[in-house]
Short mmCIF file of C-alpha atoms in Angstrom, two decimals:
data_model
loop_
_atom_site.label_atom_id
_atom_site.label_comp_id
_atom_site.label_asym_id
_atom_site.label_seq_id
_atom_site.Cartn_x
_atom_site.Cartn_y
_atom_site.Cartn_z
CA UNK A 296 13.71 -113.43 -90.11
CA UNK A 297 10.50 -112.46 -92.13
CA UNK A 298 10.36 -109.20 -89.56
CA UNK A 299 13.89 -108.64 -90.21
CA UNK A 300 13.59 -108.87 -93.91
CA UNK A 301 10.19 -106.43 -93.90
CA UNK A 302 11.65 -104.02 -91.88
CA UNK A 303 14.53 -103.80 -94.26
CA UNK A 304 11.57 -103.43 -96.79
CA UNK A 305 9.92 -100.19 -94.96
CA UNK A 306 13.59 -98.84 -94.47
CA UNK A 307 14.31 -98.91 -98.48
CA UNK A 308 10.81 -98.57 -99.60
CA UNK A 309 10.98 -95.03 -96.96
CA UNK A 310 14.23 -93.97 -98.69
CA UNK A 311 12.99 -94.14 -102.00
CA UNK A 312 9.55 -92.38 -101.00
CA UNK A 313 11.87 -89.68 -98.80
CA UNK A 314 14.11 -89.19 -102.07
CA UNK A 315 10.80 -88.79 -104.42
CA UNK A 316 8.51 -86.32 -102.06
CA UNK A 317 11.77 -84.60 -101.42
CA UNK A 318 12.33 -84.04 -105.28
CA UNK A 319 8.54 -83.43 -105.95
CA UNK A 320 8.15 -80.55 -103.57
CA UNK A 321 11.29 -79.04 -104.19
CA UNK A 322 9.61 -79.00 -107.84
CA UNK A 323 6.33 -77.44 -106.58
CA UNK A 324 8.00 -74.99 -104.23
CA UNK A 325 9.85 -73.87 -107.32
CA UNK A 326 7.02 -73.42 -109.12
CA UNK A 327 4.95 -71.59 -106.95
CA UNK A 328 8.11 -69.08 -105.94
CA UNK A 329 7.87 -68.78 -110.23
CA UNK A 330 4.12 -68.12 -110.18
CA UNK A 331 4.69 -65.62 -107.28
CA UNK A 332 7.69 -63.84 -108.99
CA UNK A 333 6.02 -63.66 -112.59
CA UNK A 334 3.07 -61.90 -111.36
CA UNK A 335 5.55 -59.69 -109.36
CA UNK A 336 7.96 -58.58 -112.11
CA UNK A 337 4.74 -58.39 -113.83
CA UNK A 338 3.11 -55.90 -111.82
CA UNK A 339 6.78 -53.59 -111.35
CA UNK A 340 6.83 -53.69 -114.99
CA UNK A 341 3.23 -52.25 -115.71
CA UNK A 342 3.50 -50.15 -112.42
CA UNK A 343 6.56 -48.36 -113.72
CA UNK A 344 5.67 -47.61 -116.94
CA UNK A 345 2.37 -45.66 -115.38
CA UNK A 346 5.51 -44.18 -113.15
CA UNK A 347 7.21 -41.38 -114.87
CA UNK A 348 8.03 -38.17 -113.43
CA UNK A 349 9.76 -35.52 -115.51
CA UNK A 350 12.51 -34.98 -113.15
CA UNK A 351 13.35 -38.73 -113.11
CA UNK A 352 12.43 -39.67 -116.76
CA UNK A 353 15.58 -40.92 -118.09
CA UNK A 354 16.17 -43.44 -114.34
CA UNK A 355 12.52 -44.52 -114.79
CA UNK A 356 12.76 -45.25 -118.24
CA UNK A 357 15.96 -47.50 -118.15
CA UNK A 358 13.74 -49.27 -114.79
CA UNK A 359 11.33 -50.05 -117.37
CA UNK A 360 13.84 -51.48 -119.96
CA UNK A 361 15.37 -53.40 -117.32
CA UNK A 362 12.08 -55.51 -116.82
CA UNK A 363 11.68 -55.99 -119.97
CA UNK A 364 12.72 -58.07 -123.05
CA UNK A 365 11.81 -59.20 -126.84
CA UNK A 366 9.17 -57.15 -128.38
CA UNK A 367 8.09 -55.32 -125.33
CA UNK A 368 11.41 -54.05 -124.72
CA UNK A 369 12.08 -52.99 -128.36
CA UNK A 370 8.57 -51.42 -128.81
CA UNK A 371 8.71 -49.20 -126.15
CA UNK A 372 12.61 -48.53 -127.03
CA UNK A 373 11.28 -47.59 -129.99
CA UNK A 374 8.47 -45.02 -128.05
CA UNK A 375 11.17 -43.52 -125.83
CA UNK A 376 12.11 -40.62 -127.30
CA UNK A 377 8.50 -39.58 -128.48
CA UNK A 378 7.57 -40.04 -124.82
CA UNK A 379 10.57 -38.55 -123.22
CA UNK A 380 9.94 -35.52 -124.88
CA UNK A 381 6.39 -35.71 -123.95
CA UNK A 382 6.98 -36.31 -120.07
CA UNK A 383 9.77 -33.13 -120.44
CA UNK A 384 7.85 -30.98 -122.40
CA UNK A 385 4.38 -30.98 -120.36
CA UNK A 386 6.13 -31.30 -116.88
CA UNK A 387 4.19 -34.53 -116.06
CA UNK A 388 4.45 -36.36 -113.24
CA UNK A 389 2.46 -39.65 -113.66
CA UNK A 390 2.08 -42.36 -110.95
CA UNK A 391 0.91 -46.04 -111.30
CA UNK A 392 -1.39 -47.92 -108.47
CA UNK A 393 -1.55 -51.25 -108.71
CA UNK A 394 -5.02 -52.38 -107.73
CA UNK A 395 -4.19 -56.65 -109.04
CA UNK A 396 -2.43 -59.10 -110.55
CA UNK A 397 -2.56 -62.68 -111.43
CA UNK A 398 -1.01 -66.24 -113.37
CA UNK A 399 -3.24 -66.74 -116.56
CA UNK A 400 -0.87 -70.05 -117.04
CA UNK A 401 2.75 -71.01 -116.84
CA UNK A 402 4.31 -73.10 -119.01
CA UNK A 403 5.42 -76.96 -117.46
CA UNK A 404 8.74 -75.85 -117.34
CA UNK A 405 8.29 -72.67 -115.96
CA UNK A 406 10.21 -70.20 -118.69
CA UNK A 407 7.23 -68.96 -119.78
CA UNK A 408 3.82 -67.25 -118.55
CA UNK A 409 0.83 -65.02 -118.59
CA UNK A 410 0.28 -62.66 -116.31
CA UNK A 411 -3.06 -59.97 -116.11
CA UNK A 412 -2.13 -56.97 -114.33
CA UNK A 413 -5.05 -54.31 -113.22
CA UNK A 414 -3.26 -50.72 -112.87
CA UNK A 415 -4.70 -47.06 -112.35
CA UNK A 416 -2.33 -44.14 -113.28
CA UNK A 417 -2.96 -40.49 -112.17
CA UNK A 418 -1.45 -37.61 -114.73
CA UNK A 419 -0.53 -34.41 -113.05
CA UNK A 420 0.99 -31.55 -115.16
CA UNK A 421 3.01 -29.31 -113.58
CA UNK A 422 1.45 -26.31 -114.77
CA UNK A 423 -1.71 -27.02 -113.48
CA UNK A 424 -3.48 -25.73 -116.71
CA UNK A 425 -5.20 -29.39 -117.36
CA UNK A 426 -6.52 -30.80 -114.55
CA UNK A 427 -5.12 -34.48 -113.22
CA UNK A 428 -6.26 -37.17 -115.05
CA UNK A 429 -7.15 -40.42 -113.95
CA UNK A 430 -6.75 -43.58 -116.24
CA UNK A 431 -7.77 -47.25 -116.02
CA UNK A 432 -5.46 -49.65 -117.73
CA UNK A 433 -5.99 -53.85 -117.73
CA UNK A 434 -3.06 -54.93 -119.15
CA UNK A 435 -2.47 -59.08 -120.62
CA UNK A 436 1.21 -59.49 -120.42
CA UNK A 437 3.31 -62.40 -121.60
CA UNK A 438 6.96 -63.27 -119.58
CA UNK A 439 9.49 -65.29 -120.22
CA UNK A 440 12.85 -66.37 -118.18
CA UNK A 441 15.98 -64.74 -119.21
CA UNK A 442 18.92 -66.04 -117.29
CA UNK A 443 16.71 -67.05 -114.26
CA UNK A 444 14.84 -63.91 -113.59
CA UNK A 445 11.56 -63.22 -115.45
CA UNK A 446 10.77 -60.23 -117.82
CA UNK A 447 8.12 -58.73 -119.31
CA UNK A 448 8.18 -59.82 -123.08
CA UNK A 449 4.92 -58.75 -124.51
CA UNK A 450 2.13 -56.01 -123.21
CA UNK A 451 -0.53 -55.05 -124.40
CA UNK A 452 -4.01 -53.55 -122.75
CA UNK A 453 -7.29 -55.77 -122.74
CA UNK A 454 -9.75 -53.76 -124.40
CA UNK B 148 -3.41 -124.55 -64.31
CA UNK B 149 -0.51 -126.41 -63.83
CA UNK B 150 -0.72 -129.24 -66.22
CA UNK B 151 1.71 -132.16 -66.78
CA UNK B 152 2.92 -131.14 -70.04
CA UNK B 153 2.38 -134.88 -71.99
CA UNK B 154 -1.07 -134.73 -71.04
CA UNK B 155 -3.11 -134.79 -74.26
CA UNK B 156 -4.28 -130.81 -74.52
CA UNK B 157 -8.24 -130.96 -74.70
CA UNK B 158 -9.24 -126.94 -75.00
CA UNK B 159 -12.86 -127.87 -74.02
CA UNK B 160 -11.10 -129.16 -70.42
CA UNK B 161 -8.40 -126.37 -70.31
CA UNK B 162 -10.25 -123.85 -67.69
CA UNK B 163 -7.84 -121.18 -70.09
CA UNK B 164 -9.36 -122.67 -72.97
CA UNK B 165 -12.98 -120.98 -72.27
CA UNK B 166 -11.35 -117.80 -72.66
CA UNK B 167 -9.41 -118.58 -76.10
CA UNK B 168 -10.74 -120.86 -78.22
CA UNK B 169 -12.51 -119.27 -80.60
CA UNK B 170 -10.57 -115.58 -80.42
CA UNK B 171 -7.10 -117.14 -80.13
CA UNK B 172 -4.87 -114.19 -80.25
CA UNK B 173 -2.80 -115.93 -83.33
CA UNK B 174 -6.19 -116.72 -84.63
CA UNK B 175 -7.73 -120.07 -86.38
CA UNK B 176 -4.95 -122.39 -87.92
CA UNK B 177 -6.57 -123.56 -91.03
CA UNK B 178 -6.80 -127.31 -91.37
CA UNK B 179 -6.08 -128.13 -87.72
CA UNK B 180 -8.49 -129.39 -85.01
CA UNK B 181 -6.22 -128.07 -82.01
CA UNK B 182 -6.94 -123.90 -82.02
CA UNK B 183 -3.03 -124.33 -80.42
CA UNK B 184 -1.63 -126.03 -83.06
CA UNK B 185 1.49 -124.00 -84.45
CA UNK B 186 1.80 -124.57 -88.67
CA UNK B 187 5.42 -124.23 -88.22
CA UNK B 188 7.85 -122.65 -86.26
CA UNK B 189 10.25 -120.37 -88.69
CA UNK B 190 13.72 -119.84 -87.24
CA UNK B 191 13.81 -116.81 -85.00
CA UNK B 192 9.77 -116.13 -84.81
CA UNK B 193 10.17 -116.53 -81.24
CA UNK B 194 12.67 -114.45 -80.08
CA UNK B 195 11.21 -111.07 -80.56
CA UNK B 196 7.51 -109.83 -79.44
CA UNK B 197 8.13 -107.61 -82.97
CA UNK B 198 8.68 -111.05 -84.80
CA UNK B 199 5.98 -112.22 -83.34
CA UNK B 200 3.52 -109.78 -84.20
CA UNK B 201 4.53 -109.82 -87.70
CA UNK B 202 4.21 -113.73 -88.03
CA UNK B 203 1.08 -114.70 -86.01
CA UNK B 204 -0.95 -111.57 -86.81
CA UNK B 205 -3.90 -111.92 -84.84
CA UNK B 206 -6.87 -112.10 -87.68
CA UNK B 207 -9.55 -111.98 -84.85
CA UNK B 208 -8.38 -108.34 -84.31
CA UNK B 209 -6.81 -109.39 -81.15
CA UNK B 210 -3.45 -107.62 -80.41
CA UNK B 211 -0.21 -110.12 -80.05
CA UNK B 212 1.23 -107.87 -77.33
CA UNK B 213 -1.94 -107.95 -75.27
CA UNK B 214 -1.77 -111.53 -74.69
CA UNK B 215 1.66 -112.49 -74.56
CA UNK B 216 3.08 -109.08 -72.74
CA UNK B 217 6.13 -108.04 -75.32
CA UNK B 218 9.51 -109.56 -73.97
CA UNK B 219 7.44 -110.61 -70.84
CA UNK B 220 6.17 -113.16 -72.63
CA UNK B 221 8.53 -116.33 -70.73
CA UNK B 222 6.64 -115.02 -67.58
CA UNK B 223 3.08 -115.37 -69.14
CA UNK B 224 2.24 -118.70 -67.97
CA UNK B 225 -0.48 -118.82 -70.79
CA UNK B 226 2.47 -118.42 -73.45
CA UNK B 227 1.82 -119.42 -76.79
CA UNK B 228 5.46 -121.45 -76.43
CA UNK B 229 4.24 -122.94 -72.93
CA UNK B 230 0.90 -124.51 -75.15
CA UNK B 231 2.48 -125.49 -78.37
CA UNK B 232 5.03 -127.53 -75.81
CA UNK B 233 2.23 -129.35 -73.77
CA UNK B 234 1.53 -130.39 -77.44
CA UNK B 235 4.47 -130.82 -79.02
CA UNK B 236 7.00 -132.46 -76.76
CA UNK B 237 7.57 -135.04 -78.96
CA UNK B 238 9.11 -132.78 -81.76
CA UNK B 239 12.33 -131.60 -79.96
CA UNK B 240 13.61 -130.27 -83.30
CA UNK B 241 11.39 -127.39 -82.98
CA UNK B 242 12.41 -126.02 -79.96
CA UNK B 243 15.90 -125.65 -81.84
CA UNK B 244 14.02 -123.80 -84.39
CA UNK B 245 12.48 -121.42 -82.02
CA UNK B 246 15.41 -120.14 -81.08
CA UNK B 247 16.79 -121.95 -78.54
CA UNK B 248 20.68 -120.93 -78.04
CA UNK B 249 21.90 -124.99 -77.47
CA UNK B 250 22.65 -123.52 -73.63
CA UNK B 251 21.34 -126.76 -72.68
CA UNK B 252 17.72 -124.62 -71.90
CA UNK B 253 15.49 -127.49 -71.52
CA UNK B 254 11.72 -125.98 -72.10
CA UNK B 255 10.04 -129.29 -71.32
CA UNK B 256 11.75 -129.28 -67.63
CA UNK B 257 10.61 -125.57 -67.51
CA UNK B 258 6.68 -126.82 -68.06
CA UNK B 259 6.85 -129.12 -64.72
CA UNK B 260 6.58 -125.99 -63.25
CA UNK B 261 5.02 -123.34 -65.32
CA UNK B 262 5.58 -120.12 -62.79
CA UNK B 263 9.13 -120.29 -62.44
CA UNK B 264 10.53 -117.74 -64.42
CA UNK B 265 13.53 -117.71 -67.15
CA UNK B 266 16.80 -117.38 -66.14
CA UNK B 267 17.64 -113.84 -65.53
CA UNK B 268 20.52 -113.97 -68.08
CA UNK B 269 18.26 -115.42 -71.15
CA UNK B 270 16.04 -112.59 -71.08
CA UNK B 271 19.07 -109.67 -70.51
CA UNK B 272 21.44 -110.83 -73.23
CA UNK B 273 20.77 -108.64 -76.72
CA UNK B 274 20.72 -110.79 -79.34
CA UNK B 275 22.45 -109.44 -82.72
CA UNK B 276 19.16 -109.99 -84.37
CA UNK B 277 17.22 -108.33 -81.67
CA UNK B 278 19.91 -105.61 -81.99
CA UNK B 279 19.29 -105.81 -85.69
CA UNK B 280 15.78 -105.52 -85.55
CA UNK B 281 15.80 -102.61 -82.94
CA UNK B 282 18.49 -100.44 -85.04
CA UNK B 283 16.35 -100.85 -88.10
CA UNK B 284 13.04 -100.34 -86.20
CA UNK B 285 14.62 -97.06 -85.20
CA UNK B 286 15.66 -96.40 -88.89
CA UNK B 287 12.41 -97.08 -90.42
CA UNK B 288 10.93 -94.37 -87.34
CA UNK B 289 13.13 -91.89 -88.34
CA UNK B 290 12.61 -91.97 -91.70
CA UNK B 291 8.65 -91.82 -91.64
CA UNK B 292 9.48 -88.87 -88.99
CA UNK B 293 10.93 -86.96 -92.18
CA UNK B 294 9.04 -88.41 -95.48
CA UNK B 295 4.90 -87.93 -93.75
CA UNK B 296 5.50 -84.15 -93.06
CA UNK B 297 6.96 -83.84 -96.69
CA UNK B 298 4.78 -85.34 -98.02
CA UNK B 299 1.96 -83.62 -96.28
CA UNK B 300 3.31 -80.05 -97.52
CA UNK B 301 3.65 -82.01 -101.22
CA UNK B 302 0.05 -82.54 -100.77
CA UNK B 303 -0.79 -79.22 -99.70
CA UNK B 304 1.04 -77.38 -102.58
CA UNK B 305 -0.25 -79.50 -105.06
CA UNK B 306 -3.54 -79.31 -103.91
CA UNK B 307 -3.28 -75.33 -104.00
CA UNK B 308 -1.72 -75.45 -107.23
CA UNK B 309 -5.29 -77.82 -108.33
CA UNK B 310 -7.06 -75.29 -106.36
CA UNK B 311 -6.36 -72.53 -108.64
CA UNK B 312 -7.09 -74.15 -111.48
CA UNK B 313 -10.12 -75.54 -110.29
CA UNK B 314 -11.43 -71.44 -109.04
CA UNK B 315 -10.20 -69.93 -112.07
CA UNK B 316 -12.79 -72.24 -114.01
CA UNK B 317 -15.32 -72.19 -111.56
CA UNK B 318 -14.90 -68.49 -111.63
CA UNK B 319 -15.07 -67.91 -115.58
CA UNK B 320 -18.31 -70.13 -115.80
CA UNK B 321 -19.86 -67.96 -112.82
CA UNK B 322 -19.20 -64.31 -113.61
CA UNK B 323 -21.50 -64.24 -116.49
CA UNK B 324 -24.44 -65.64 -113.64
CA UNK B 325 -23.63 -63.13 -110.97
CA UNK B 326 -23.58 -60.43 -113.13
CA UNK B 327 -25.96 -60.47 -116.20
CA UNK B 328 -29.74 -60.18 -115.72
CA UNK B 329 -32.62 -59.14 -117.58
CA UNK B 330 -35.81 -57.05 -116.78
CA UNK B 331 -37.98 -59.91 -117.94
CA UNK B 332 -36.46 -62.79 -115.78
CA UNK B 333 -35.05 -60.87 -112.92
CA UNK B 334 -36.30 -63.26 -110.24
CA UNK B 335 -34.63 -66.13 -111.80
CA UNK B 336 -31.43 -64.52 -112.79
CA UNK B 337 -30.84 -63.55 -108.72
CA UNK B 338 -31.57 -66.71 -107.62
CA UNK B 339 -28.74 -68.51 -110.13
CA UNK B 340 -26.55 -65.68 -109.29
CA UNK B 341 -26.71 -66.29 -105.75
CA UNK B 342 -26.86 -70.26 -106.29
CA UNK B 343 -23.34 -69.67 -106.59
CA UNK B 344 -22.72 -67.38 -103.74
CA UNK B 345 -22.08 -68.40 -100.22
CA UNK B 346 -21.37 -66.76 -96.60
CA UNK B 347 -22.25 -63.72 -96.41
CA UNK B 348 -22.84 -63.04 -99.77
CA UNK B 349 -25.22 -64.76 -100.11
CA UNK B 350 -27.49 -62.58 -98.23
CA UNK B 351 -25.57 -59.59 -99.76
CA UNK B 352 -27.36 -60.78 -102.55
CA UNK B 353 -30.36 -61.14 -101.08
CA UNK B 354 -30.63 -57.69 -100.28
CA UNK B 355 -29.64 -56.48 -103.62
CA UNK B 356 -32.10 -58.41 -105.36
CA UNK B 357 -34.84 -56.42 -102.60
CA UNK B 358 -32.91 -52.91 -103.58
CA UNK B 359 -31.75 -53.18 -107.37
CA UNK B 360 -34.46 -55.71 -108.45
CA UNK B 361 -37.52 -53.09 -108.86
CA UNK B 362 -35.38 -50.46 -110.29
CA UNK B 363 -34.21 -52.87 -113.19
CA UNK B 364 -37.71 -53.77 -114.15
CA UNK B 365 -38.96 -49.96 -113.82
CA UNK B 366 -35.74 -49.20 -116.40
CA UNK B 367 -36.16 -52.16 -118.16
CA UNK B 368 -32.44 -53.07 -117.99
CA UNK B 369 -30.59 -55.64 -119.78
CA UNK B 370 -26.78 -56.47 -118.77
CA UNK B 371 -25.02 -58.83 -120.56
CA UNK B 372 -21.57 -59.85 -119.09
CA UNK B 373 -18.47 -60.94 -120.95
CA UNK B 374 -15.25 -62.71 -119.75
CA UNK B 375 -12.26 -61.05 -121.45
CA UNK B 376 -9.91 -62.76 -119.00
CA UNK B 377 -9.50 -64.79 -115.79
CA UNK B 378 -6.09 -65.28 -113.89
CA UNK B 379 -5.20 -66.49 -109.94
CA UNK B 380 -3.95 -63.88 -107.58
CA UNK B 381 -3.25 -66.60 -105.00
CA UNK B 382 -4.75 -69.89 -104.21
CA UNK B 383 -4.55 -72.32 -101.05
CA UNK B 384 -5.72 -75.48 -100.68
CA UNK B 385 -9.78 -75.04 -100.97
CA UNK B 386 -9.41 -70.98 -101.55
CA UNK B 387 -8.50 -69.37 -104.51
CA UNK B 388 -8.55 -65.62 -105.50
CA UNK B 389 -9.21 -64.87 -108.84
CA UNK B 390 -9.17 -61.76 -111.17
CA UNK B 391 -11.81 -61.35 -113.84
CA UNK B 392 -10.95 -59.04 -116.39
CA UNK B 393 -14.62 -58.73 -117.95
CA UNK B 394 -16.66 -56.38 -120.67
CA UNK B 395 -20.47 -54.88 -119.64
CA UNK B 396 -23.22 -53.84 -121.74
CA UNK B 397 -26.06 -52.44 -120.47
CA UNK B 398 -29.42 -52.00 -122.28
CA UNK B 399 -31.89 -49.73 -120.32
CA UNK B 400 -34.82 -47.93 -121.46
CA UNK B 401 -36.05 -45.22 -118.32
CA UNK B 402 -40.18 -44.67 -118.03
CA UNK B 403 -40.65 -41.76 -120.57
CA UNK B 404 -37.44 -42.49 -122.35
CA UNK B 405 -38.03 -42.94 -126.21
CA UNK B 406 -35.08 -45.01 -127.09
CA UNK B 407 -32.99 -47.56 -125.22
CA UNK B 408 -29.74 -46.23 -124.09
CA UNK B 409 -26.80 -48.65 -124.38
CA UNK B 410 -23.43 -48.73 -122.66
CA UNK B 411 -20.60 -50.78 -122.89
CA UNK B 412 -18.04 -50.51 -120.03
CA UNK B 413 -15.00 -52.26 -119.23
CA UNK B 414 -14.57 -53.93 -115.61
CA UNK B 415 -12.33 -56.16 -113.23
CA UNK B 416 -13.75 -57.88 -110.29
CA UNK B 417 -11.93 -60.14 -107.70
CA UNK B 418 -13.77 -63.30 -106.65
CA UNK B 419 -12.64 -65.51 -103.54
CA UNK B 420 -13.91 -68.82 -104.59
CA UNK B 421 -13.82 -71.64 -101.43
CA UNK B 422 -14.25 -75.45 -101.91
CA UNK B 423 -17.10 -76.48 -100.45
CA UNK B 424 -18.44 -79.72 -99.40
CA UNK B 425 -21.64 -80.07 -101.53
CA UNK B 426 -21.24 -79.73 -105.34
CA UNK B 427 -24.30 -77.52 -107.45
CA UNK B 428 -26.16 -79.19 -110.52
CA UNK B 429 -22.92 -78.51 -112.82
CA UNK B 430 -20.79 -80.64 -110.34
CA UNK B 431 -18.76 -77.90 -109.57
CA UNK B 432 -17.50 -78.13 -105.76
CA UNK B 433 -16.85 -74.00 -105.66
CA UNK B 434 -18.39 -70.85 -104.20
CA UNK B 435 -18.35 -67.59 -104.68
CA UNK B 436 -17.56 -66.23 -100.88
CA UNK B 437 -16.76 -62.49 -102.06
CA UNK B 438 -16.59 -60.26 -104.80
CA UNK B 439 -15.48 -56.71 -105.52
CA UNK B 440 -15.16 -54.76 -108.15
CA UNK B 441 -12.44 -53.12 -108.28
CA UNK B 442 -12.68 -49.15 -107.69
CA UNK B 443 -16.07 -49.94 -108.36
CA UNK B 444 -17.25 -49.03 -112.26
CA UNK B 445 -14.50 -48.04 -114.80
CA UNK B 446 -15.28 -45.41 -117.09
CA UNK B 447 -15.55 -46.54 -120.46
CA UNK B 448 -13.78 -44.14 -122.04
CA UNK B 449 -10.67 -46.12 -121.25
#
């Protein structure tokens, strides 16, 4: 009887463990698919705003906006046309390399982060009177979940 | 050893006895003389070799199963049932407490002759306890089968989750060691930085110190190293890479040169930190096992 009754013991003490690991990983799977996908959206983000080509301006502009939200969106809503004009005007085809990203910290439950992003953009100008340029950019960006996906809220460059 | 069963047991005479007393595979009854003498017998201990592994656990380390053989225990003349009997007899209530199905089994006429075996039926017929015991046996199997490897991958991901936070410190507290150094205390500053280091950078090290060491005390160079930010890339359990967004300045005055030249540049290295067994004289458990910097020096003009 005392075998019967602790086997019925390590059957519901196994349930409850099953039910709580279960839960808990499910929990840190989640987080570290949110970790993963915040330094991703991260990275598109920064990546496509070294990523405009004169041709395509207007496609890789709304790409940008579509990362985006808060004050990063409306601050560089705000630089579009300035920088429209400028991509137009000189015939400049930019492209961003990622060279790395990575979590600063994400917030317990998980609708907010930091990401660093390390990006090199090349400048050509179609005229070929200014040589290509090469820049170096280290960007601190802030995210935050909008409807499950994450965007780009704040960006600004480490100096 | 056939013994007549009201014979007074005396271990020292019992030619079994040599080989028991003292590592008993139910172990010492405390308070009793007899090493045989059974405490009590709770209702259904004897019917199942599981049962009775559970209730006469074996504190001399001896296994239960060894002795008495699992359900071939009414063949094992040496039974514990056969000895607490020879003892017993005179407590007939007991056997109805050890199980016995009123069938009209009479144990006692079983010890005349201790080698014949149980009727064929007693030992085929499941019991619903035994039935019981087996479905929930099963049950209990099945769900360990599911909860250890869950719980092993919780583990895991929470120890990589640790692991990054663990590196990322590690690595902010390092950076300024492995990459600062001064003309005057050269020697000193390589062999921190490299305290740190471990694999095969370690020797990489090593050979920079041979190479870059003379030509920072001929220049007289001063860097000075600032962390302006530290984040994970990825992180495993024990592994972690980590991006250092950092600031250099660089004091250097060349042979002939009349004033020091300064420069301040901005950089970003990548660090693979590894756990490692030993911990240094800050307690930290981490290494440095690599480290680049990325596209190598960034103009400052950024």
């Amino acid at each position: 009887m005392i075998a019967l009754t602790l086997l019925v013991i390590a059957a519901a003490g196994l349930a409850v463990a099953l039910v709580w690991v279960r839960a808990a990983l499910a929990e840190a799977d989640a987080r570290a698919q949110d970790r993963r996908a915040a330094i991703r959206v991260a990275a598109a983000y920064i990546v496509g705003r070294l990523s405009l080509d004169y041709h395509t301006v207007d496609q890789d502009m709304q790409r940008v906006l579509a990362m985006s939200t808060g004050r990063a969106k409306a601050g560089y809503l705000k630089d579009a046309p300035a920088l429209r004009r400028a991509t137009i005007d000189n015939k400049a085809v930019q492209q961003g390399a990622l060279r790395a990203a990575g979590l600063v910290t994400m917030s317990p439950a998980r609708d907010s982060a930091e990401v660093l992003v390390v990006a090199d953009g090349s400048i050509h100008w179609d005229k070929g009177k200014v040589a290509p340029q090469q820049r170096f950019y280290r960007w601190h960006t802030t995210l935050a979940k909008v409807e499950g996906a994450w965007r780009v809220a704040g960006a600004e460059q480490v100096p | 050893m056939s013994r007549h069963p009201y014979e007074a047991y005396d271990p020292g005479r019992d030619p079994d006895a040599a080989a028991t007393v003292g590592h008993h595979p139910y172990g010492p009854v405390p308070g009793a003389r007899d090493p045989y003498a059974y405490p009590g017998a709770p209702a259904g201990s004897g019917d199942d070799p599981a049962g009775n592994t559970a209730e006469y656990e074996d504190t001399a380390g001896h296994q239960d199963t060894a002795r008495h053989g699992g359900t071939a225990r009414y063949d094992d003349t040496s039974s514990y049932d056969d000895r607490y009997a020879a003892n017993r007899l005179d407590d007939a209530n007991l056997y109805d407490a050890d199980g016995s199905d009123g069938t009209g089994y009479d144990p006692a006429a079983d010890l005349w002759d201790e080698y014949v075996p149980e009727p064929a039926a007693r030992r085929r017929r499941p019991r619903p306890r035994t039935v019981a015991m087996a479905v929930l046996a099963l049950v209990v199997a099945g769900l360990a089968a599911v909860t250890v490897p869950s719980y092993l991958d919780l583990r895991a991901a929470r120890a990589a989750e640790a692991a990054g936070a663990a590196a990322m410190k590690a690595a902010r507290a390092y950076v300024p060691d492995l990459m600062s150094y001064d003309y005057r205390t050269v020697d000193a500053d390589f062999a921190r930085a490299r305290a740190h280091t471990t694999g095969s950078l370690t020797d990489h090290y090593r050979r920079l110190e041979a190479t870059l060491g003379p030509v920072i005390k001929q220049r007289r160079t001063v860097q000075r190293v600032e962390v302006r930010g530290v984040a994970v890339e990825s992180a495993a359990p024990g592994r972690a890479v980590v991006l250092i967004l950092l600031n250099r300045t660089t004091t250097s005055t060349p042979p002939g040169a009349k004033a020091a030249k300064r420069e301040v540049a901005t950089g970003r290295v990548r660090l693979v930190m590894v756990k490692t067994d030993k911990s240094d004289k800050a307690g930290s458990a981490w290494s440095v096992s690599d480290l680049t910097t990325l596209l190598g020096n960034v103009p400052p003009a950024l």
